[in-house]
Tab-separated table of C-alpha atoms and ligand atoms in Angstrom:
chain	number	residue	atom	x	y	z
A	1	MET	CA	-12.782	-22.899	-8.842
A	2	PRO	CA	-11.227	-19.719	-10.456
A	3	ALA	CA	-7.208	-19.692	-9.750
A	4	GLY	CA	-6.241	-17.007	-7.470
A	5	LEU	CA	-10.244	-16.387	-6.478
A	6	GLN	CA	-10.880	-14.318	-9.251
A	7	ASP	CA	-13.542	-12.406	-9.124
A	8	VAL	CA	-14.956	-14.541	-6.075
A	9	VAL	CA	-17.107	-12.495	-3.617
A	10	ALA	CA	-15.185	-13.556	-0.328
A	11	GLY	CA	-17.319	-11.262	2.201
A	12	GLN	CA	-19.455	-7.837	2.349
A	13	SER	CA	-17.987	-4.525	3.021
A	14	GLU	CA	-19.126	-0.855	3.260
A	15	ILE	CA	-15.898	0.595	2.866
A	16	CYS	CA	-14.750	0.528	-0.831
A	17	PHE	CA	-16.401	0.236	-3.985
A	18	ILE	CA	-14.608	-0.824	-7.433
A	19	ASP	CA	-16.131	-1.161	-10.957
A	20	GLY	CA	-13.300	-2.600	-13.063
A	21	GLU	CA	-15.325	-2.428	-15.952
A	22	LYS	CA	-16.037	1.052	-15.586
A	23	GLY	CA	-12.828	2.067	-14.006
A	24	ILE	CA	-14.966	3.287	-10.712
A	25	LEU	CA	-13.350	3.350	-7.288
A	26	SER	CA	-15.094	4.926	-4.287
A	27	TYR	CA	-14.288	5.308	-0.803
A	28	ARG	CA	-17.591	4.983	1.283
A	29	GLY	CA	-19.381	6.327	-1.750
A	30	TYR	CA	-17.218	9.243	-2.497
A	31	ASP	CA	-15.240	8.755	-6.038
A	32	ILE	CA	-11.836	8.845	-5.988
A	33	HIS	CA	-11.916	11.898	-8.755
A	34	GLU	CA	-13.587	13.565	-5.645
A	35	LEU	CA	-11.351	13.091	-3.038
A	36	ALA	CA	-7.925	13.126	-4.977
A	37	PRO	CA	-8.085	16.981	-5.722
A	38	ASN	CA	-10.447	18.054	-2.603
A	39	SER	CA	-9.598	16.010	0.319
A	40	THR	CA	-6.515	15.293	2.614
A	41	PHE	CA	-5.140	12.033	3.833
A	42	GLU	CA	-6.351	12.980	7.515
A	43	GLU	CA	-10.046	13.667	6.196
A	44	THR	CA	-9.664	10.302	4.146
A	45	ALA	CA	-8.609	8.366	6.700
A	46	HIS	CA	-11.551	9.486	8.876
A	47	LEU	CA	-14.033	9.090	6.070
A	48	LEU	CA	-12.641	5.357	5.690
A	49	TRP	CA	-12.692	4.721	9.909
A	50	PHE	CA	-15.922	6.203	10.643
A	51	GLY	CA	-17.799	6.229	7.571
A	52	SER	CA	-18.659	9.426	6.216
A	53	LEU	CA	-16.834	12.828	5.778
A	54	PRO	CA	-15.854	14.886	9.263
A	55	THR	CA	-17.302	17.736	10.441
A	56	SER	CA	-14.659	20.539	10.737
A	57	HIS	CA	-14.554	19.772	14.739
A	58	GLN	CA	-14.453	15.764	13.975
A	59	LEU	CA	-11.663	16.570	11.464
A	60	ASP	CA	-9.505	18.651	13.940
A	61	GLU	CA	-10.138	15.980	16.421
A	62	THR	CA	-8.993	13.167	14.154
A	63	THR	CA	-5.903	15.155	12.874
A	64	ARG	CA	-5.040	15.849	16.210
A	65	GLN	CA	-5.220	12.154	17.521
A	66	MET	CA	-3.101	11.060	14.356
A	67	ALA	CA	-0.461	13.719	15.321
A	68	ASP	CA	-0.332	12.987	18.870
A	69	SER	CA	0.173	9.372	18.249
A	70	ARG	CA	3.124	9.892	15.671
A	71	ALA	CA	6.104	9.044	18.336
A	72	VAL	CA	7.066	5.628	19.099
A	73	SER	CA	8.726	4.461	22.250
A	74	ASP	CA	12.280	4.505	22.410
A	75	GLY	CA	12.197	0.408	23.083
A	76	LEU	CA	10.788	0.094	19.538
A	77	ILE	CA	13.820	2.300	18.222
A	78	ALA	CA	15.930	0.054	20.169
A	79	VAL	CA	14.507	-3.051	18.241
A	80	LEU	CA	15.270	-1.139	14.826
A	81	ARG	CA	18.549	-0.782	15.599
A	82	GLN	CA	19.307	-4.358	15.980
A	83	PHE	CA	18.106	-4.715	12.068
A	84	PRO	CA	21.125	-5.452	9.994
A	85	LYS	CA	22.037	-2.266	7.615
A	86	THR	CA	20.980	-4.466	4.593
A	87	THR	CA	17.175	-5.368	5.927
A	88	VAL	CA	15.058	-4.567	2.927
A	89	PRO	CA	12.787	-1.726	4.096
A	90	MET	CA	9.639	-3.908	4.159
A	91	ALA	CA	11.059	-6.698	5.836
A	92	ALA	CA	11.699	-4.072	8.578
A	93	LEU	CA	8.451	-2.600	8.646
A	94	ARG	CA	6.597	-6.329	8.600
A	95	THR	CA	8.636	-6.979	11.671
A	96	ALA	CA	8.739	-3.483	13.449
A	97	VAL	CA	4.694	-3.313	13.106
A	98	SER	CA	4.643	-6.539	14.981
A	99	ALA	CA	6.918	-5.420	17.623
A	100	LEU	CA	4.862	-2.074	18.123
A	101	SER	CA	2.442	-4.351	19.604
A	102	MET	CA	4.701	-4.709	22.369
A	103	PHE	CA	4.998	-1.414	23.332
A	104	ASP	CA	1.314	-0.641	22.976
A	105	PRO	CA	-0.871	-1.279	26.550
A	106	GLU	CA	-3.999	-1.753	24.499
A	107	SER	CA	-2.784	-4.366	22.379
A	108	GLU	CA	-4.766	-7.325	23.414
A	109	ASP	CA	-7.786	-4.845	24.331
A	110	PRO	CA	-10.379	-6.065	22.043
A	111	SER	CA	-13.174	-3.304	22.681
A	112	PRO	CA	-14.388	-1.357	19.698
A	113	GLU	CA	-12.732	2.061	21.381
A	114	ALA	CA	-9.553	0.240	22.029
A	115	ASN	CA	-9.602	-0.808	18.186
A	116	ARG	CA	-10.441	2.446	16.913
A	117	ARG	CA	-7.421	3.973	18.634
A	118	LYS	CA	-5.155	1.384	17.548
A	119	ALA	CA	-6.425	2.172	13.974
A	120	VAL	CA	-5.240	5.498	14.499
A	121	ARG	CA	-1.891	4.645	16.159
A	122	LEU	CA	-0.990	1.833	13.729
A	123	THR	CA	-1.746	4.624	10.845
A	124	ALA	CA	0.174	7.398	12.631
A	125	GLN	CA	3.259	5.253	13.624
A	126	THR	CA	3.770	3.100	10.091
A	127	ALA	CA	4.914	6.426	8.716
A	128	THR	CA	7.066	7.119	11.970
A	129	VAL	CA	8.593	3.417	11.473
A	130	VAL	CA	9.132	3.709	7.701
A	131	ALA	CA	10.877	6.980	8.312
A	132	ALA	CA	13.092	5.832	11.418
A	133	ILE	CA	13.987	2.701	9.314
A	134	ALA	CA	15.418	4.940	6.530
A	135	ARG	CA	17.457	7.156	8.847
A	136	LEU	CA	18.944	4.284	10.598
A	137	ARG	CA	20.113	1.820	7.867
A	138	GLN	CA	22.128	5.143	6.811
A	139	GLY	CA	23.856	5.237	10.033
A	140	GLU	CA	21.630	8.415	11.238
A	141	ASP	CA	19.195	8.843	14.024
A	142	PRO	CA	15.573	8.669	13.526
A	143	ILE	CA	14.148	12.384	13.195
A	144	PRO	CA	11.185	12.641	16.310
A	145	PRO	CA	7.699	13.573	14.791
A	146	ARG	CA	6.320	16.968	14.789
A	147	THR	CA	2.851	17.634	15.526
A	148	ASP	CA	1.953	20.836	13.687
A	149	LEU	CA	2.527	19.084	10.014
A	150	SER	CA	0.450	16.850	8.039
A	151	HIS	CA	0.736	13.258	7.585
A	152	ALA	CA	2.435	13.732	4.445
A	153	GLY	CA	4.383	16.826	5.616
A	154	ASN	CA	5.755	15.144	8.739
A	155	PHE	CA	6.745	12.135	7.144
A	156	TYR	CA	8.783	13.977	4.489
A	157	TYR	CA	10.106	15.793	7.251
A	158	MET	CA	10.909	12.631	9.506
A	159	LEU	CA	13.000	11.196	6.394
A	160	THR	CA	14.660	14.275	5.340
A	161	GLY	CA	14.820	16.817	8.391
A	162	LYS	CA	13.188	19.670	5.991
A	163	ALA	CA	9.586	20.242	5.678
A	164	PRO	CA	8.691	19.729	2.178
A	165	ASN	CA	7.564	22.610	-0.169
A	166	SER	CA	3.703	22.696	-0.481
A	167	THR	CA	3.648	21.040	-3.622
A	168	VAL	CA	5.713	18.262	-2.566
A	169	GLU	CA	3.356	17.832	0.504
A	170	ARG	CA	0.572	17.879	-1.710
A	171	LEU	CA	1.854	15.296	-4.180
A	172	LEU	CA	2.687	13.220	-0.946
A	173	ASP	CA	-0.746	14.009	0.412
A	174	VAL	CA	-2.733	13.001	-2.846
A	175	ALA	CA	-0.403	9.706	-3.298
A	176	LEU	CA	-1.660	8.856	0.250
A	177	ILE	CA	-5.477	9.524	-0.399
A	178	LEU	CA	-5.036	7.288	-3.767
A	179	HIS	CA	-3.612	4.591	-2.175
A	180	ALA	CA	-5.788	4.422	1.266
A	181	ASP	CA	-7.823	1.468	0.169
A	182	HIS	CA	-8.917	-1.185	-2.237
A	183	GLU	CA	-11.468	-3.215	-1.400
A	184	LEU	CA	-10.070	-6.957	-0.670
A	185	ASN	CA	-6.740	-6.483	-2.345
A	186	ALA	CA	-4.557	-9.367	-1.104
A	187	SER	CA	-3.035	-7.262	1.779
A	188	THR	CA	-6.184	-6.461	3.089
A	189	PHE	CA	-7.670	-9.717	2.746
A	190	ALA	CA	-4.904	-11.262	4.669
A	191	ALA	CA	-5.490	-8.829	7.391
A	192	ARG	CA	-9.058	-9.928	7.488
A	193	VAL	CA	-8.546	-13.377	7.458
A	194	THR	CA	-6.042	-12.932	10.505
A	195	ALA	CA	-8.703	-10.839	12.326
A	196	ALA	CA	-11.523	-13.283	11.675
A	197	THR	CA	-9.638	-15.844	13.877
A	198	LEU	CA	-10.166	-12.826	16.762
A	199	SER	CA	-6.264	-12.438	16.906
A	200	ASP	CA	-5.484	-8.783	17.671
A	201	MET	CA	-5.029	-5.708	15.475
A	202	TYR	CA	-1.186	-5.965	15.190
A	203	SER	CA	-1.076	-9.283	14.312
A	204	SER	CA	-3.574	-8.740	11.155
A	205	ALA	CA	-1.556	-5.472	10.326
A	206	THR	CA	1.923	-7.499	10.410
A	207	SER	CA	-0.097	-10.120	7.764
A	208	ALA	CA	-1.329	-7.302	5.577
A	209	ILE	CA	2.553	-5.798	5.691
A	210	GLY	CA	4.080	-9.291	4.312
A	211	ALA	CA	1.428	-9.599	1.778
A	212	LEU	CA	2.128	-5.999	0.602
A	213	LYS	CA	5.744	-6.575	0.174
A	214	GLY	CA	5.017	-9.211	-3.034
A	215	PRO	CA	6.140	-7.956	-6.436
A	216	LEU	CA	2.613	-9.011	-7.606
A	217	HIS	CA	1.213	-6.716	-5.094
A	218	GLY	CA	2.878	-3.439	-3.641
A	219	GLY	CA	6.087	-4.142	-4.573
A	220	ALA	CA	5.304	-3.513	-8.258
A	221	ASN	CA	6.219	0.234	-7.676
A	222	ALA	CA	9.932	-0.156	-6.733
A	223	ASN	CA	9.953	-2.804	-9.815
A	224	VAL	CA	8.721	-0.007	-11.923
A	225	MET	CA	11.352	2.524	-11.321
A	226	LYS	CA	14.440	-0.628	-11.417
A	227	MET	CA	13.199	-1.203	-15.212
A	228	LEU	CA	13.301	2.574	-15.873
A	229	LEU	CA	16.593	3.194	-14.550
A	230	GLY	CA	17.893	-0.148	-16.115
A	231	ILE	CA	17.030	1.222	-19.491
A	232	SER	CA	20.137	2.493	-20.585
A	233	ASP	CA	19.017	5.207	-22.823
A	234	SER	CA	15.673	6.614	-23.909
A	235	ALA	CA	16.034	5.347	-27.262
A	236	SER	CA	16.071	1.947	-26.254
A	237	VAL	CA	12.642	1.558	-24.299
A	238	ALA	CA	10.833	-0.090	-27.258
A	239	THR	CA	13.510	-2.768	-27.633
A	240	VAL	CA	13.993	-3.613	-24.040
A	241	VAL	CA	9.958	-3.575	-23.309
A	242	ARG	CA	9.387	-5.882	-26.309
A	243	GLY	CA	12.399	-8.110	-25.667
A	244	MET	CA	10.927	-8.243	-21.649
A	245	LEU	CA	7.351	-9.395	-23.314
A	246	ASP	CA	9.163	-11.808	-25.879
A	247	GLN	CA	10.671	-13.518	-22.724
A	248	LYS	CA	7.136	-13.480	-21.272
A	249	HIS	CA	8.184	-11.439	-18.408
A	250	LYS	CA	5.500	-9.252	-16.741
A	251	ILE	CA	6.307	-5.799	-17.111
A	252	PRO	CA	5.486	-3.924	-13.500
A	253	GLY	CA	2.916	-1.503	-13.069
A	254	PHE	CA	0.493	-2.887	-15.961
A	255	GLY	CA	-2.414	-5.113	-15.751
A	256	HIS	CA	-4.845	-5.681	-12.641
A	257	ARG	CA	-6.841	-8.497	-11.141
A	258	VAL	CA	-10.304	-6.071	-11.149
A	259	TYR	CA	-9.719	-3.270	-13.279
A	260	ARG	CA	-10.420	-3.932	-17.492
A	261	THR	CA	-10.103	-0.156	-17.951
A	262	GLU	CA	-7.503	2.573	-16.647
A	263	ASP	CA	-7.121	2.043	-12.992
A	264	PRO	CA	-8.667	5.476	-11.918
A	265	ARG	CA	-5.921	6.135	-9.551
A	266	ALA	CA	-3.586	5.959	-12.318
A	267	THR	CA	-5.200	8.863	-14.069
A	268	HIS	CA	-4.078	11.208	-11.337
A	269	LEU	CA	-0.560	9.735	-10.711
A	270	ARG	CA	0.219	9.947	-14.462
A	271	GLU	CA	-0.722	13.861	-14.367
A	272	MET	CA	1.421	13.965	-10.863
A	273	SER	CA	4.244	12.215	-12.725
A	274	ARG	CA	3.915	14.496	-15.536
A	275	GLU	CA	3.707	17.898	-13.298
A	276	ALA	CA	6.533	16.813	-11.142
A	277	GLY	CA	8.797	16.190	-14.058
A	278	VAL	CA	8.357	19.541	-15.441
A	279	ARG	CA	8.666	21.122	-12.091
A	280	GLU	CA	11.963	19.514	-11.146
A	281	GLY	CA	13.488	19.809	-14.319
A	282	ASN	CA	13.255	16.229	-15.299
A	283	SER	CA	10.874	14.807	-17.321
A	284	LYS	CA	12.950	11.799	-18.713
A	285	TRP	CA	11.074	8.938	-16.471
A	286	PHE	CA	7.802	10.596	-17.397
A	287	ASP	CA	8.518	10.213	-21.115
A	288	MET	CA	9.922	6.649	-20.686
A	289	SER	CA	6.881	5.585	-18.715
A	290	SER	CA	4.527	7.212	-21.600
A	291	GLU	CA	6.375	5.751	-24.255
A	292	ILE	CA	6.214	2.045	-22.301
A	293	GLU	CA	2.318	2.724	-21.621
A	294	GLU	CA	1.694	3.061	-25.272
A	295	ILE	CA	3.428	-0.001	-26.024
A	296	MET	CA	1.672	-2.173	-23.943
A	297	LYS	CA	-1.739	-0.691	-24.513
A	298	ALA	CA	-0.710	-1.871	-28.674
A	299	GLU	CA	1.063	-5.067	-28.021
A	300	LYS	CA	-0.995	-6.669	-24.717
A	301	ASN	CA	-4.012	-3.909	-24.359
A	302	LEU	CA	-2.873	-3.716	-20.815
A	303	ASN	CA	-3.275	-0.709	-18.871
A	304	ALA	CA	-1.090	1.002	-16.357
A	305	ASN	CA	-2.049	0.421	-12.398
A	306	VAL	CA	-1.425	2.562	-9.469
A	307	ASP	CA	2.197	1.431	-9.032
A	308	PHE	CA	3.323	2.455	-12.867
A	309	TYR	CA	3.164	6.212	-12.537
A	310	SER	CA	3.756	6.061	-8.836
A	311	ALA	CA	7.097	5.088	-9.381
A	312	SER	CA	8.549	8.200	-11.533
A	313	ALA	CA	6.506	10.556	-9.529
A	314	TYR	CA	8.033	9.685	-6.132
A	315	TYR	CA	11.711	9.215	-7.788
A	316	VAL	CA	11.681	12.666	-9.104
A	317	VAL	CA	10.669	14.246	-5.652
A	318	GLY	CA	13.316	12.269	-4.236
A	319	LEU	CA	11.885	9.281	-2.656
A	320	PRO	CA	14.473	6.248	-2.451
A	321	ILE	CA	13.176	3.334	-4.335
A	322	ASP	CA	13.129	0.739	-1.679
A	323	LEU	CA	10.753	3.265	0.657
A	324	PHE	CA	8.401	3.297	-2.585
A	325	THR	CA	6.184	0.025	-1.129
A	326	PRO	CA	7.190	0.991	2.558
A	327	PHE	CA	5.040	4.775	1.559
A	328	PHE	CA	2.739	2.529	-0.234
A	329	ALA	CA	1.950	0.771	3.488
A	330	VAL	CA	1.850	4.246	5.078
A	331	SER	CA	-1.213	5.322	3.387
A	332	ARG	CA	-2.935	1.340	3.124
A	333	MET	CA	-2.435	1.258	6.859
A	334	SER	CA	-5.412	3.469	7.176
A	335	GLY	CA	-7.831	1.156	4.808
A	336	CYS	CA	-6.465	-1.927	6.509
A	337	THR	CA	-7.443	-0.823	9.978
A	338	ALA	CA	-11.035	0.490	8.509
A	339	HIS	CA	-11.339	-3.270	7.288
A	340	LEU	CA	-10.144	-4.471	10.805
A	341	LEU	CA	-12.831	-2.525	12.425
A	342	GLU	CA	-15.476	-3.780	10.133
A	343	GLN	CA	-14.524	-7.539	10.555
A	344	TYR	CA	-14.566	-7.250	14.347
A	345	THR	CA	-18.066	-5.457	14.321
A	346	ASP	CA	-19.521	-8.743	12.767
A	347	ASN	CA	-16.879	-11.271	12.753
A	348	ARG	CA	-17.059	-14.966	11.398
A	349	LEU	CA	-14.111	-17.058	11.464
A	350	ILE	CA	-12.991	-17.121	7.302
A	351	ARG	CA	-12.057	-20.635	6.682
A	352	PRO	CA	-12.561	-21.538	2.869
A	353	ARG	CA	-12.139	-24.940	1.570
A	354	ALA	CA	-9.960	-26.444	-0.857
A	355	GLU	CA	-10.479	-28.329	-4.129
A	356	TYR	CA	-8.701	-31.664	-3.369
A	357	THR	CA	-6.424	-32.446	-6.458
A	358	GLY	CA	-4.102	-35.307	-4.647
A	359	HIS	CA	-4.114	-39.040	-4.665
A	360	ALA	CA	-7.375	-40.588	-3.584
A	361	PRO	CA	-7.292	-41.389	0.087
A	362	GLY	CA	-6.332	-45.005	1.065
A	363	LEU	CA	-2.722	-45.535	0.395
A	364	GLN	CA	-0.906	-47.904	2.272
A	365	TRP	CA	2.018	-46.806	4.295
A	366	VAL	CA	5.558	-49.033	3.453
A	367	PRO	CA	8.703	-49.131	5.352
A	368	VAL	CA	11.256	-46.640	3.995
A	369	ASP	CA	13.701	-49.333	2.550
A	370	GLN	CA	10.653	-50.851	0.448
A	371	ARG	CA	9.844	-47.685	-1.472
A	372	GLY	CA	10.506	-47.374	-4.805
B	1	LIG	C1	-1.292	-7.438	-11.273
B	1	LIG	C2	-1.160	-8.839	-11.605
B	1	LIG	C3	-0.776	-9.586	-10.536
B	1	LIG	C4	-2.814	-9.419	-11.855
B	1	LIG	O1	-2.610	-10.923	-12.343
B	1	LIG	P1	-3.618	-12.060	-12.698
B	1	LIG	O2	-5.081	-11.279	-12.626
B	1	LIG	O3	-3.794	-12.916	-11.995
B	1	LIG	O4	-3.489	-11.916	-14.076
B	1	LIG	P2	-2.460	-13.135	-15.022
B	1	LIG	O5	-1.361	-12.741	-14.293
B	1	LIG	O6	-2.866	-14.304	-15.182
B	1	LIG	O7	-2.511	-11.882	-16.404
B	1	LIG	C5	-3.437	-12.535	-17.600
B	1	LIG	C6	-2.640	-12.322	-18.749
B	1	LIG	O8	-2.047	-10.743	-19.050
B	1	LIG	C7	-0.729	-10.851	-19.242
B	1	LIG	N1	-0.104	-9.820	-18.101
B	1	LIG	C8	-0.785	-9.568	-17.136
B	1	LIG	N2	-0.012	-8.424	-16.352
B	1	LIG	C9	1.022	-8.296	-17.287
B	1	LIG	C10	2.279	-7.550	-17.314
B	1	LIG	N3	2.378	-6.625	-16.391
B	1	LIG	N4	3.002	-7.809	-18.353
B	1	LIG	C11	2.968	-8.468	-19.369
B	1	LIG	N5	1.870	-9.168	-19.363
B	1	LIG	C12	0.982	-9.048	-18.427
B	1	LIG	C13	-0.453	-12.078	-18.231
B	1	LIG	O9	0.567	-12.754	-19.109
B	1	LIG	C14	-1.626	-13.097	-19.153
B	1	LIG	O10	-1.434	-13.670	-20.119
B	1	LIG	P3	-1.668	-14.631	-21.081
B	1	LIG	O11	-3.160	-15.093	-20.871
B	1	LIG	O12	-1.628	-14.735	-22.597
B	1	LIG	O13	-0.791	-15.899	-20.460
B	1	LIG	C15	-0.756	-9.049	-12.908
B	1	LIG	O14	-1.214	-8.221	-13.854
B	1	LIG	C16	0.773	-8.650	-12.632
B	1	LIG	O15	1.732	-9.181	-12.419
B	1	LIG	N6	1.341	-7.135	-13.058
B	1	LIG	C17	2.539	-7.080	-12.968
B	1	LIG	C18	2.749	-6.515	-11.415
B	1	LIG	C19	2.101	-5.322	-11.121
B	1	LIG	O16	2.180	-3.955	-11.548
B	1	LIG	N7	1.176	-5.481	-9.445
B	1	LIG	C20	0.903	-4.340	-9.175
B	1	LIG	C21	-0.781	-4.593	-9.074
B	1	LIG	S1	-1.678	-3.083	-8.558
């Protein structure tokens, strides 16, 4: 049995295709290289949920529903206010997504129509919750969402109180498209396992956030930036990275369970990071990242994954480091909920077996004072 279920096919899905040898990623048949330059997050979310690109009317409708679903209840904000200011944002998000269910009258309604509405709400409100968490921990009140901005633009607005300029908005929008789905990644798989018990969408999404938090998954983007900031000057990049490799430390943002060639999302994020650095007059992080990428290719033959260049791109546009992973969640909630809708449509309990490696059965129980 392969460790970590590597290459095990654990189910069928029509949502996302990955060819790890050729570096292909497509959502519902549309290559990520088609979607990243042409689509929007709202359109991509519609594609993931409903299986085809929307007509103009459908796109307007999905966009409106997402915008109208952004506001969260005062009760939820009151829950968030209870969290200690030191709470890690992903931990706060995990609890908040769980708590959202208690303020949704449809949370226990398993009908396909209610589940589709909840997919929209969960995706819309994850952004609102992340922004509210970020504000509250700084002692500031949450900023209510606007309905006239895009998902990306409104997220930035709720975080900062200012609508982003079109360049920053597009950067965030493309980042949302690139992170929206990735087949049976750990968090989506966790969500599908929970849904397969016929538990509700909020419970399933909460499972996903717990898995996404880990540094081997969504948590890697923040660790990339911490590594870059920890390198005192650009001249010591090679020394630090080679030192980490000598000590058998993993370099965050490199390697992938599925891709054996360049992660196609990294192709876009590298360029986005480079452009953002030039635009903001701060190419230091991009330059350091490029050097690390060269070292990792030469020393380990490992490629940058989605998290590597997203770190420097987000940092130069001012996203706080510990919001990198929550921002990943803002996007991934769309793909995750698409997988939940698919799971409920043709459900069977997911319950694999373990290869037993313990003692052969038959040991005799002995009283505690007679044990050696
Ligand atoms: C993504 C990841 C979890 C995949 O794990 P995996 O498929 O189980 O692969 P392994 O951890 O077994 O790695 C295989 C080999 O590559 C090496 N390797 C993998 N990623 C590495 C990294 N980031 N830095 C250094 N070496 C790495 C491992 O040490 C191992 O080498 P070995 O065979 O000599 O022991 C792993 O590459 C990793 O931890 N990357 C860093 C975290 C990260 O960026 N996560 C985000 C993923 S999108």
